[in-house]
CSV table of C-alpha atoms in Angstrom, one decimal:
chain,number,residue,atom,x,y,z
A,1,UNK,CA,-16.6,29.3,22.2
A,2,UNK,CA,-17.7,26.6,19.0
A,3,UNK,CA,-15.2,24.1,18.6
A,4,UNK,CA,-13.9,25.9,14.7
A,5,UNK,CA,-13.2,29.2,16.9
A,6,UNK,CA,-11.6,27.5,19.1
A,7,UNK,CA,-9.4,25.6,17.2
A,8,UNK,CA,-8.4,28.8,15.1
A,9,UNK,CA,-7.8,30.5,18.7
A,10,UNK,CA,-5.0,28.1,19.5
A,11,UNK,CA,-3.0,29.4,16.1
A,12,UNK,CA,-1.1,30.9,17.9
A,13,UNK,CA,-0.5,35.1,18.8
A,14,UNK,CA,0.3,37.5,16.3
A,15,UNK,CA,-2.4,36.6,13.9
A,16,UNK,CA,-4.3,39.5,12.5
A,17,UNK,CA,-8.2,39.9,13.7
A,18,UNK,CA,-10.7,38.6,10.7
A,19,UNK,CA,-13.2,40.3,10.3
A,20,UNK,CA,-16.9,38.8,11.2
A,21,UNK,CA,-17.5,36.3,8.0
A,22,UNK,CA,-13.6,36.5,7.1
A,23,UNK,CA,-11.8,32.9,7.6
A,24,UNK,CA,-8.8,33.0,10.1
A,25,UNK,CA,-5.2,32.7,8.0
A,26,UNK,CA,-2.7,30.4,9.0
A,27,UNK,CA,0.6,30.3,8.3
A,28,UNK,CA,2.7,26.9,7.2
A,29,UNK,CA,4.7,27.3,10.1
A,30,UNK,CA,1.0,27.4,12.2
A,31,UNK,CA,0.5,24.3,10.8
A,32,UNK,CA,3.7,22.2,11.3
A,33,UNK,CA,3.0,23.3,14.6
A,34,UNK,CA,-0.3,20.7,14.6
A,35,UNK,CA,1.3,17.7,13.4
A,36,UNK,CA,0.1,14.7,16.5
A,37,UNK,CA,3.5,15.6,18.6
A,38,UNK,CA,4.4,18.2,21.6
A,39,UNK,CA,2.2,20.5,21.9
A,40,UNK,CA,0.1,21.8,21.3
A,41,UNK,CA,-0.8,17.8,23.1
A,42,UNK,CA,-2.2,15.7,20.0
A,43,UNK,CA,-3.4,18.6,17.9
A,44,UNK,CA,-3.4,17.4,13.9
A,45,UNK,CA,-4.2,20.2,11.6
A,46,UNK,CA,-3.6,19.4,7.5
A,47,UNK,CA,-4.6,21.5,4.6
A,48,UNK,CA,-6.5,20.8,1.9
A,49,UNK,CA,-6.3,23.1,-1.3
A,50,UNK,CA,-4.6,25.7,0.9
A,51,UNK,CA,-8.1,25.3,3.3
A,52,UNK,CA,-6.7,24.4,6.3
A,53,UNK,CA,-8.8,21.2,8.8
A,54,UNK,CA,-8.4,20.5,12.3
A,55,UNK,CA,-8.6,16.7,12.5
A,56,UNK,CA,-7.2,16.1,16.3
A,57,UNK,CA,-10.1,13.8,17.1
A,58,UNK,CA,-11.6,12.5,13.4
A,59,UNK,CA,-8.6,10.7,12.3
A,60,UNK,CA,-9.3,8.5,14.9
A,61,UNK,CA,-12.8,8.6,13.0
A,62,UNK,CA,-11.1,8.2,9.2
A,63,UNK,CA,-13.0,5.5,6.9
A,64,UNK,CA,-9.3,4.8,5.6
A,65,UNK,CA,-8.1,4.0,9.1
A,66,UNK,CA,-6.2,6.8,11.2
A,67,UNK,CA,-2.9,6.1,10.1
A,68,UNK,CA,-3.4,7.3,6.2
A,69,UNK,CA,-4.9,11.1,7.6
A,70,UNK,CA,-2.3,11.1,10.6
A,71,UNK,CA,0.8,10.9,8.7
A,72,UNK,CA,0.1,13.9,7.2
A,73,UNK,CA,-1.0,16.3,10.2
A,74,UNK,CA,0.9,19.5,10.4
A,75,UNK,CA,1.7,19.1,6.1
A,76,UNK,CA,0.1,19.4,2.6
A,77,UNK,CA,-2.5,16.6,2.4
A,78,UNK,CA,-3.8,17.8,-1.0
A,79,UNK,CA,-2.3,16.0,-3.9
A,80,UNK,CA,-3.1,12.6,-1.4
A,81,UNK,CA,-6.5,13.8,-1.5
A,82,UNK,CA,-7.3,14.0,-4.7
A,83,UNK,CA,-5.5,10.9,-5.3
A,84,UNK,CA,-7.1,9.0,-3.1
A,85,UNK,CA,-11.1,10.2,-3.6
A,86,UNK,CA,-13.2,9.6,-6.4
A,87,UNK,CA,-15.5,12.3,-6.1
A,88,UNK,CA,-13.9,15.4,-3.8
A,89,UNK,CA,-17.1,17.8,-4.1
A,90,UNK,CA,-19.0,15.2,-1.7
A,91,UNK,CA,-16.1,14.4,0.9
A,92,UNK,CA,-15.3,18.4,1.0
A,93,UNK,CA,-19.1,18.6,1.8
A,94,UNK,CA,-18.7,16.4,5.3
A,95,UNK,CA,-15.5,18.0,5.9
A,96,UNK,CA,-17.1,21.6,6.3
A,97,UNK,CA,-17.2,20.5,10.0
A,98,UNK,CA,-13.3,20.6,9.9
A,99,UNK,CA,-12.0,23.8,8.5
A,100,UNK,CA,-11.1,26.5,11.1
A,101,UNK,CA,-9.2,28.8,8.4
A,102,UNK,CA,-7.6,28.8,5.0
A,103,UNK,CA,-3.7,29.8,4.3
A,104,UNK,CA,-2.6,33.3,4.7
A,105,UNK,CA,-2.9,35.5,0.9
A,106,UNK,CA,1.1,35.7,1.2
A,107,UNK,CA,1.7,31.9,2.5
A,108,UNK,CA,2.3,29.9,-1.0
A,109,UNK,CA,-0.1,26.4,-1.8
A,110,UNK,CA,2.8,24.2,-0.4
A,111,UNK,CA,5.2,24.3,1.3
A,112,UNK,CA,8.4,26.7,1.9
A,113,UNK,CA,10.6,23.4,1.9
A,114,UNK,CA,9.1,22.1,-1.6
A,115,UNK,CA,9.3,22.5,-5.3
A,116,UNK,CA,6.6,24.7,-5.7
A,117,UNK,CA,7.2,24.2,-10.0
A,118,UNK,CA,7.5,20.1,-9.4
A,119,UNK,CA,4.4,20.3,-7.6
A,120,UNK,CA,2.7,22.8,-9.9
A,121,UNK,CA,3.7,20.5,-12.9
A,122,UNK,CA,2.7,17.1,-10.8
A,123,UNK,CA,-1.1,18.4,-10.4
A,124,UNK,CA,-1.1,20.0,-14.1
A,125,UNK,CA,0.0,16.7,-15.2
A,126,UNK,CA,-2.7,14.9,-13.3
A,127,UNK,CA,-6.0,17.4,-14.9
A,128,UNK,CA,-4.2,16.3,-18.0
A,129,UNK,CA,-4.0,12.3,-17.5
A,130,UNK,CA,-8.5,13.5,-16.5
A,131,UNK,CA,-9.1,15.2,-19.8
A,132,UNK,CA,-7.5,11.8,-21.5
A,133,UNK,CA,-10.0,10.0,-19.3
A,134,UNK,CA,-7.8,7.6,-18.2
A,135,UNK,CA,-9.0,7.6,-14.8
A,136,UNK,CA,-11.7,6.0,-16.9
A,137,UNK,CA,-12.1,2.6,-15.8
A,138,UNK,CA,-13.3,-0.3,-18.4
A,139,UNK,CA,-15.9,-2.6,-17.0
A,140,UNK,CA,-15.6,-5.8,-19.7
A,141,UNK,CA,-11.5,-5.7,-19.3
A,142,UNK,CA,-11.9,-6.0,-15.4
A,143,UNK,CA,-15.0,-8.7,-16.1
A,144,UNK,CA,-12.3,-11.1,-17.5
A,145,UNK,CA,-9.8,-10.7,-15.1
A,146,UNK,CA,-12.3,-12.1,-13.2
A,147,UNK,CA,-14.2,-14.7,-15.3
A,148,UNK,CA,-10.6,-16.0,-15.7
A,149,UNK,CA,-9.8,-16.1,-12.6
A,150,UNK,CA,-12.7,-18.5,-11.4
A,151,UNK,CA,-12.0,-20.6,-14.8
A,152,UNK,CA,-8.5,-21.0,-13.2
A,153,UNK,CA,-9.5,-22.2,-10.0
A,154,UNK,CA,-12.4,-24.7,-11.4
A,155,UNK,CA,-9.6,-26.1,-13.8
A,156,UNK,CA,-6.7,-27.0,-11.4
A,157,UNK,CA,-10.2,-28.9,-10.0
A,158,UNK,CA,-11.0,-30.7,-13.4
A,159,UNK,CA,-7.8,-31.9,-13.7
A,160,UNK,CA,-7.7,-34.3,-10.1
A,161,UNK,CA,-11.1,-34.9,-11.2
A,162,UNK,CA,-11.0,-36.1,-14.4
A,163,UNK,CA,-7.9,-37.3,-14.4
A,164,UNK,CA,-7.3,-38.5,-11.6
A,165,UNK,CA,-4.8,-37.9,-8.6
A,166,UNK,CA,-1.2,-39.0,-9.7
A,167,UNK,CA,2.1,-36.8,-9.2
A,168,UNK,CA,1.4,-34.7,-12.6
A,169,UNK,CA,-2.1,-33.2,-12.3
A,170,UNK,CA,-1.2,-33.2,-8.8
A,171,UNK,CA,1.4,-30.7,-10.2
A,172,UNK,CA,-0.9,-29.1,-12.8
A,173,UNK,CA,-3.2,-28.3,-10.2
A,174,UNK,CA,-1.7,-26.8,-7.5
A,175,UNK,CA,0.0,-24.2,-10.9
A,176,UNK,CA,-4.2,-23.5,-11.5
A,177,UNK,CA,-4.7,-23.3,-7.8
A,178,UNK,CA,-2.3,-21.0,-7.3
A,179,UNK,CA,-2.0,-18.6,-10.3
A,180,UNK,CA,-6.4,-18.1,-9.8
A,181,UNK,CA,-5.2,-17.2,-6.2
A,182,UNK,CA,-2.3,-14.5,-7.0
A,183,UNK,CA,-4.7,-12.9,-9.4
A,184,UNK,CA,-7.3,-13.2,-7.3
A,185,UNK,CA,-5.1,-10.9,-5.2
A,186,UNK,CA,-4.7,-8.5,-8.0
A,187,UNK,CA,-8.1,-7.8,-8.9
A,188,UNK,CA,-9.3,-7.0,-4.9
A,189,UNK,CA,-6.0,-4.5,-5.1
A,190,UNK,CA,-7.9,-3.1,-8.1
A,191,UNK,CA,-11.1,-3.2,-6.8
A,192,UNK,CA,-9.5,-2.3,-3.3
A,193,UNK,CA,-8.2,1.1,-5.3
A,194,UNK,CA,-12.2,1.5,-6.1
A,195,UNK,CA,-10.8,1.9,-9.9
A,196,UNK,CA,-13.2,-1.0,-11.0
A,197,UNK,CA,-16.6,0.9,-11.7
A,198,UNK,CA,-17.1,4.1,-10.9
A,199,UNK,CA,-19.0,4.7,-7.8
A,200,UNK,CA,-16.9,3.3,-4.2
A,201,UNK,CA,-20.5,1.3,-3.6
A,202,UNK,CA,-20.5,-1.0,-6.2
A,203,UNK,CA,-16.2,-1.0,-5.8
A,204,UNK,CA,-17.0,-1.7,-2.1
A,205,UNK,CA,-19.2,-4.3,-2.7
A,206,UNK,CA,-17.3,-6.2,-5.5
A,207,UNK,CA,-14.2,-5.7,-3.0
A,208,UNK,CA,-16.0,-7.3,-0.6
A,209,UNK,CA,-17.0,-10.7,-2.4
A,210,UNK,CA,-13.6,-11.0,-4.0
A,211,UNK,CA,-11.3,-10.3,-0.6
A,212,UNK,CA,-13.2,-12.5,1.6
A,213,UNK,CA,-15.0,-15.0,-0.4
A,214,UNK,CA,-11.5,-15.9,-2.6
A,215,UNK,CA,-9.1,-14.2,-1.4
A,216,UNK,CA,-10.0,-15.7,2.9
A,217,UNK,CA,-9.1,-11.8,3.9
A,218,UNK,CA,-10.5,-9.0,5.4
A,219,UNK,CA,-11.3,-6.4,3.0
A,220,UNK,CA,-11.6,-3.4,5.7
A,221,UNK,CA,-8.3,-4.3,6.9
A,222,UNK,CA,-6.8,-4.8,3.6
A,223,UNK,CA,-7.9,-1.0,2.6
A,224,UNK,CA,-6.7,0.1,5.6
A,225,UNK,CA,-3.4,-1.4,5.8
A,226,UNK,CA,-3.4,-1.3,1.8
A,227,UNK,CA,-4.1,2.7,2.1
A,228,UNK,CA,-1.5,3.3,4.7
A,229,UNK,CA,1.4,2.1,2.6
A,230,UNK,CA,-0.4,4.4,0.0
A,231,UNK,CA,-0.6,7.7,1.7
A,232,UNK,CA,3.7,7.6,2.3
A,233,UNK,CA,5.0,4.5,1.2
A,234,UNK,CA,8.2,3.5,2.3
A,235,UNK,CA,7.9,6.2,5.6
A,236,UNK,CA,9.1,4.6,8.3
A,237,UNK,CA,6.7,4.5,10.7
A,238,UNK,CA,3.6,5.9,8.9
A,239,UNK,CA,3.6,3.0,6.0
A,240,UNK,CA,2.8,-0.7,7.4
A,241,UNK,CA,4.5,-2.5,5.7
A,242,UNK,CA,7.7,-1.6,7.3
A,243,UNK,CA,6.6,-2.9,10.7
A,244,UNK,CA,9.0,-5.5,10.1
A,245,UNK,CA,11.4,-3.6,11.7
A,246,UNK,CA,12.8,-5.1,13.4
A,247,UNK,CA,11.5,-8.3,13.8
A,248,UNK,CA,12.5,-10.3,11.5
A,249,UNK,CA,14.4,-7.7,9.3
A,250,UNK,CA,16.1,-4.6,9.2
A,251,UNK,CA,15.3,-2.1,6.7
A,252,UNK,CA,16.6,1.0,5.0
A,253,UNK,CA,19.8,2.0,5.7
A,254,UNK,CA,18.7,5.0,8.3
A,255,UNK,CA,16.8,2.9,10.2
A,256,UNK,CA,19.5,0.1,10.6
A,257,UNK,CA,22.3,2.1,11.0
A,258,UNK,CA,19.9,4.0,14.6
A,259,UNK,CA,19.0,-0.3,15.4
A,260,UNK,CA,22.6,-1.3,14.9
A,261,UNK,CA,23.6,1.9,17.7
A,262,UNK,CA,21.1,1.0,20.0
A,263,UNK,CA,22.8,-2.3,19.7
A,264,UNK,CA,19.3,-4.9,19.3
A,265,UNK,CA,19.9,-7.7,17.6
A,266,UNK,CA,17.3,-10.0,17.8
A,267,UNK,CA,18.0,-11.8,14.5
A,268,UNK,CA,22.0,-11.8,12.7
A,269,UNK,CA,20.4,-9.1,10.1
A,270,UNK,CA,24.0,-9.0,8.7
A,271,UNK,CA,22.5,-12.5,7.3
A,272,UNK,CA,19.0,-11.6,6.1
A,273,UNK,CA,19.4,-11.6,2.9
A,274,UNK,CA,20.4,-15.4,3.4
A,275,UNK,CA,17.1,-16.6,5.2
A,276,UNK,CA,14.8,-13.6,3.9
A,277,UNK,CA,13.8,-16.1,1.0
A,278,UNK,CA,13.2,-19.2,3.3
A,279,UNK,CA,11.8,-17.4,5.9
A,280,UNK,CA,9.0,-14.2,5.1
A,281,UNK,CA,7.9,-15.1,1.5
A,282,UNK,CA,6.2,-18.5,2.9
A,283,UNK,CA,4.9,-16.9,6.0
A,284,UNK,CA,3.1,-13.3,5.1
A,285,UNK,CA,-0.2,-15.0,3.8
A,286,UNK,CA,-1.0,-17.5,6.1
A,287,UNK,CA,-0.3,-14.5,8.9
A,288,UNK,CA,-2.5,-12.2,6.8
A,289,UNK,CA,-5.0,-14.8,6.4
A,290,UNK,CA,-5.2,-15.9,9.9
A,291,UNK,CA,-5.4,-12.0,11.1
A,292,UNK,CA,-7.7,-11.3,8.8
A,293,UNK,CA,-10.2,-13.6,11.1
A,294,UNK,CA,-9.0,-12.1,14.0
A,295,UNK,CA,-9.7,-8.8,13.3
A,296,UNK,CA,-13.5,-9.9,11.5
A,297,UNK,CA,-13.9,-11.3,14.6
A,298,UNK,CA,-12.9,-8.4,16.7
A,299,UNK,CA,-15.2,-5.6,15.4
A,300,UNK,CA,-17.4,-8.3,14.2
A,301,UNK,CA,-17.7,-8.0,10.5
A,302,UNK,CA,-20.2,-10.1,9.5
A,303,UNK,CA,-20.9,-10.6,6.2
A,304,UNK,CA,-17.5,-11.0,6.0
A,305,UNK,CA,-17.2,-13.7,8.0
A,306,UNK,CA,-19.8,-15.5,6.1
A,307,UNK,CA,-18.0,-14.7,2.4
A,308,UNK,CA,-14.8,-16.7,4.4
A,309,UNK,CA,-16.2,-19.3,5.9
A,310,UNK,CA,-18.2,-20.0,2.4
A,311,UNK,CA,-14.9,-20.6,0.8
A,312,UNK,CA,-13.1,-23.0,3.7
A,313,UNK,CA,-16.6,-25.0,2.6
A,314,UNK,CA,-16.5,-24.7,-0.7
A,315,UNK,CA,-12.4,-26.3,-1.0
A,316,UNK,CA,-13.4,-28.5,1.9
A,317,UNK,CA,-16.3,-29.9,-0.2
A,318,UNK,CA,-15.0,-29.9,-3.2
A,319,UNK,CA,-11.4,-31.4,-2.2
A,320,UNK,CA,-12.1,-34.2,0.4
A,321,UNK,CA,-13.4,-36.3,-1.5
A,322,UNK,CA,-10.2,-36.3,-4.2
A,323,UNK,CA,-7.4,-36.2,-0.2
A,324,UNK,CA,-9.1,-37.1,3.0
A,325,UNK,CA,-10.0,-33.9,5.0
A,326,UNK,CA,-5.9,-33.5,6.2
A,327,UNK,CA,-5.1,-34.4,2.7
A,328,UNK,CA,-7.2,-31.4,1.8
A,329,UNK,CA,-6.1,-29.6,4.7
A,330,UNK,CA,-2.6,-30.1,3.6
A,331,UNK,CA,-3.8,-28.8,0.2
A,332,UNK,CA,-5.2,-25.9,1.2
A,333,UNK,CA,-2.0,-24.7,3.7
A,334,UNK,CA,0.5,-25.5,0.8
A,335,UNK,CA,-1.7,-23.1,-1.3
A,336,UNK,CA,-1.3,-20.5,1.3
A,337,UNK,CA,2.3,-21.0,0.9
A,338,UNK,CA,2.9,-20.5,-2.9
A,339,UNK,CA,0.6,-17.9,-3.4
A,340,UNK,CA,1.5,-16.2,-0.2
A,341,UNK,CA,5.6,-16.4,-2.0
A,342,UNK,CA,4.5,-15.2,-5.6
A,343,UNK,CA,3.2,-12.5,-3.8
A,344,UNK,CA,5.9,-11.2,-1.3
A,345,UNK,CA,8.4,-11.6,-4.6
A,346,UNK,CA,6.0,-9.5,-6.8
A,347,UNK,CA,5.6,-7.0,-4.4
A,348,UNK,CA,8.4,-6.5,-2.6
A,349,UNK,CA,10.5,-6.0,-6.1
A,350,UNK,CA,9.3,-2.5,-6.1
A,351,UNK,CA,9.6,-0.6,-3.0
A,352,UNK,CA,12.7,-3.0,-0.8
A,353,UNK,CA,15.5,-1.8,-2.6
A,354,UNK,CA,13.8,1.6,-2.8
A,355,UNK,CA,15.0,4.3,-0.4
A,356,UNK,CA,13.5,3.3,3.4
A,357,UNK,CA,13.7,6.0,5.5
A,358,UNK,CA,12.1,8.5,8.1
A,359,UNK,CA,9.2,11.1,6.7
A,360,UNK,CA,10.8,13.8,4.7
A,361,UNK,CA,7.7,15.9,3.5
A,362,UNK,CA,8.5,15.0,0.3
A,363,UNK,CA,6.7,16.3,-2.4
A,364,UNK,CA,3.6,14.2,-4.2
A,365,UNK,CA,5.3,13.3,-7.5
A,366,UNK,CA,8.9,12.6,-6.0
A,367,UNK,CA,7.7,10.7,-2.7
A,368,UNK,CA,6.4,8.0,-4.9
A,369,UNK,CA,9.0,8.3,-7.6
A,370,UNK,CA,11.9,7.4,-4.3
A,371,UNK,CA,9.4,4.6,-3.0
A,372,UNK,CA,8.9,3.3,-5.8
A,373,UNK,CA,10.2,1.5,-9.3
A,374,UNK,CA,9.1,-0.5,-12.8
A,375,UNK,CA,9.5,-3.4,-13.9
A,376,UNK,CA,9.9,-3.3,-17.5
A,377,UNK,CA,6.8,-4.0,-19.2
A,378,UNK,CA,5.9,-6.9,-21.4
A,379,UNK,CA,2.1,-9.3,-21.8
A,380,UNK,CA,3.6,-11.6,-19.3
A,381,UNK,CA,4.8,-9.4,-16.8
A,382,UNK,CA,1.7,-7.1,-16.7
A,383,UNK,CA,-0.3,-10.6,-16.3
A,384,UNK,CA,1.5,-12.3,-13.6
A,385,UNK,CA,2.4,-9.0,-11.3
A,386,UNK,CA,-1.9,-7.9,-12.2
A,387,UNK,CA,0.5,-4.8,-13.6
A,388,UNK,CA,2.1,-3.1,-10.7
A,389,UNK,CA,5.2,-4.0,-13.0
A,390,UNK,CA,4.3,-0.2,-12.9
A,391,UNK,CA,4.5,0.8,-9.4
A,392,UNK,CA,5.4,3.8,-10.4
A,393,UNK,CA,2.4,5.2,-12.7
A,394,UNK,CA,0.0,3.1,-9.5
A,395,UNK,CA,1.3,4.8,-7.0
A,396,UNK,CA,1.2,8.3,-8.7
A,397,UNK,CA,-2.8,7.5,-10.0
A,398,UNK,CA,-4.0,4.9,-7.4
A,399,UNK,CA,-7.7,5.0,-8.4
A,400,UNK,CA,-6.2,4.6,-12.4
A,401,UNK,CA,-8.0,1.3,-13.0
A,402,UNK,CA,-4.7,-0.5,-13.7
A,403,UNK,CA,-5.1,-0.9,-18.0
A,404,UNK,CA,-4.2,2.6,-18.3
A,405,UNK,CA,-1.0,2.6,-16.9
A,406,UNK,CA,1.1,1.8,-19.8
A,407,UNK,CA,-1.3,5.3,-21.7
A,408,UNK,CA,0.7,7.7,-19.2
A,409,UNK,CA,3.9,5.9,-18.7
A,410,UNK,CA,5.5,8.5,-21.4
A,411,UNK,CA,3.9,11.7,-19.2
A,412,UNK,CA,5.4,10.6,-16.1
A,413,UNK,CA,8.9,9.9,-17.9
A,414,UNK,CA,8.9,13.2,-19.1
A,415,UNK,CA,8.1,15.1,-15.7
A,416,UNK,CA,11.0,12.5,-14.3
A,417,UNK,CA,13.5,14.6,-17.3
A,418,UNK,CA,12.2,17.8,-17.1
A,419,UNK,CA,13.2,17.4,-13.0
A,420,UNK,CA,15.9,15.5,-13.3
A,421,UNK,CA,14.5,12.0,-11.2
A,422,UNK,CA,15.4,9.0,-12.1
A,423,UNK,CA,13.0,7.0,-13.8
A,424,UNK,CA,13.3,3.2,-12.6
A,425,UNK,CA,12.7,0.6,-14.5
A,426,UNK,CA,14.4,-3.0,-14.5
A,427,UNK,CA,14.2,-6.6,-15.6
A,428,UNK,CA,11.1,-8.8,-13.8
A,429,UNK,CA,14.5,-11.4,-12.3
A,430,UNK,CA,17.0,-7.9,-11.8
A,431,UNK,CA,13.6,-6.7,-9.5
A,432,UNK,CA,14.1,-10.3,-7.1
A,433,UNK,CA,17.7,-10.3,-7.3
A,434,UNK,CA,17.5,-6.5,-5.6
A,435,UNK,CA,15.4,-7.4,-2.4
A,436,UNK,CA,18.4,-9.5,-1.5
A,437,UNK,CA,20.8,-7.2,-2.5
A,438,UNK,CA,19.3,-4.2,-0.7
A,439,UNK,CA,18.5,-6.9,2.5
A,440,UNK,CA,22.7,-7.4,2.0
A,441,UNK,CA,23.2,-3.7,2.1
A,442,UNK,CA,20.9,-3.2,5.1
A,443,UNK,CA,22.5,-5.8,6.8
A,444,UNK,CA,25.9,-4.6,6.7
A,445,UNK,CA,24.8,-1.2,7.8
A,446,UNK,CA,23.5,-2.9,10.7
A,447,UNK,CA,26.3,-5.2,11.3
A,448,UNK,CA,28.6,-2.0,11.1
A,449,UNK,CA,26.9,0.6,13.2
A,450,UNK,CA,26.5,-2.8,16.0
A,451,UNK,CA,29.9,-3.3,16.4
A,452,UNK,CA,30.8,-0.2,16.9
A,453,UNK,CA,28.6,1.3,19.3
A,454,UNK,CA,30.4,-2.4,21.0
A,455,UNK,CA,34.0,-1.2,20.7
A,456,UNK,CA,32.9,1.5,22.2
A,457,UNK,CA,31.8,-0.1,25.0
A,458,UNK,CA,34.0,-2.5,25.7
A,459,UNK,CA,36.4,0.9,25.7
A,460,UNK,CA,34.1,2.9,28.2
């Protein structure tokens, strides 16, 4: 029996026999059973444009990482598939070997639990966005971004070299170099989302240079990690950004309540809104960079290693004459820490305050609106955050070039109003403050559940 036939035969009893050459028909209930859990053991099916695919083995070879595609096992993956892939026709050709059938004619195009009108409206919105040309990048815009990053870095060194290493020049240089690192992070983010060039190949080539040489991170690791985040944002056990739970933070009301009921206490989470600022922001980027080096050597990514080593050589050749060996090393650490602080506050202001829970298999539009929020648009906010102040638009259309986010905002707001979905936008500092407010709420939920559990044990 051929692999496709064997997979289809495992669909269960009660299916009408298909004629010769006819596709095997499935129900949503049958697809939902193949979610990688329980029986059939490890079976993973998903649906794209009503076609049913068996990714039970393929998920381990998926270019975006296993967790990206496994997160949709047993579900409709049409909208994320559309959102992530530039050349969908080419990708579908490679997927033919995974095709095992399609949904039965009486089955809707998305699960019964989802709002059919909302799903259709979003797909119409996506079609409108493409017709308006909002998915087409402006390479000159991104060239100017790269140029200003390089100029910021050069200026940071020039100030010290030309004016000497006084306190004032040191501070000015530190600000310039930190901003250069931060802006390089937003540019590599654009490249990683394939939103700078129309060709995926050129996005990958330049992404490797910017990520490995300017940001000192593994491009391959970053792409896999970040794709998983976008596939299921703020979904506990599926979004790798939530792997911080439960060490050192307790995130989300439901996971925090469960942690408390299990009487687990790695840290005093009821104080996490107080210790967060001192523990998390300064260490995230240094940890990412350390792990990236490990990842590069583990998977023998020699080009990435070469680009990364070239950065360190360039940095120390530039700054050792100014500060000495230990001084240059200390300066490198300082820039990393400051870059990390800026990155964490900006990136988490749009996610930590939002709903964090287990995967509820929501439609694409609802899942992104519940897990992301915006910071008000302004020239400064756009620049400082790399346009990630418009996280809602970015998450709905991850391959859209950032210079077009503001153009689609009115359409997204209109759709939210039509379906009664909240569109959250706030000031930059309110976004920062909301991180601490939400951490306090999660900590209090954990504290209450933890001590209720303790009281129960004492009574028993």
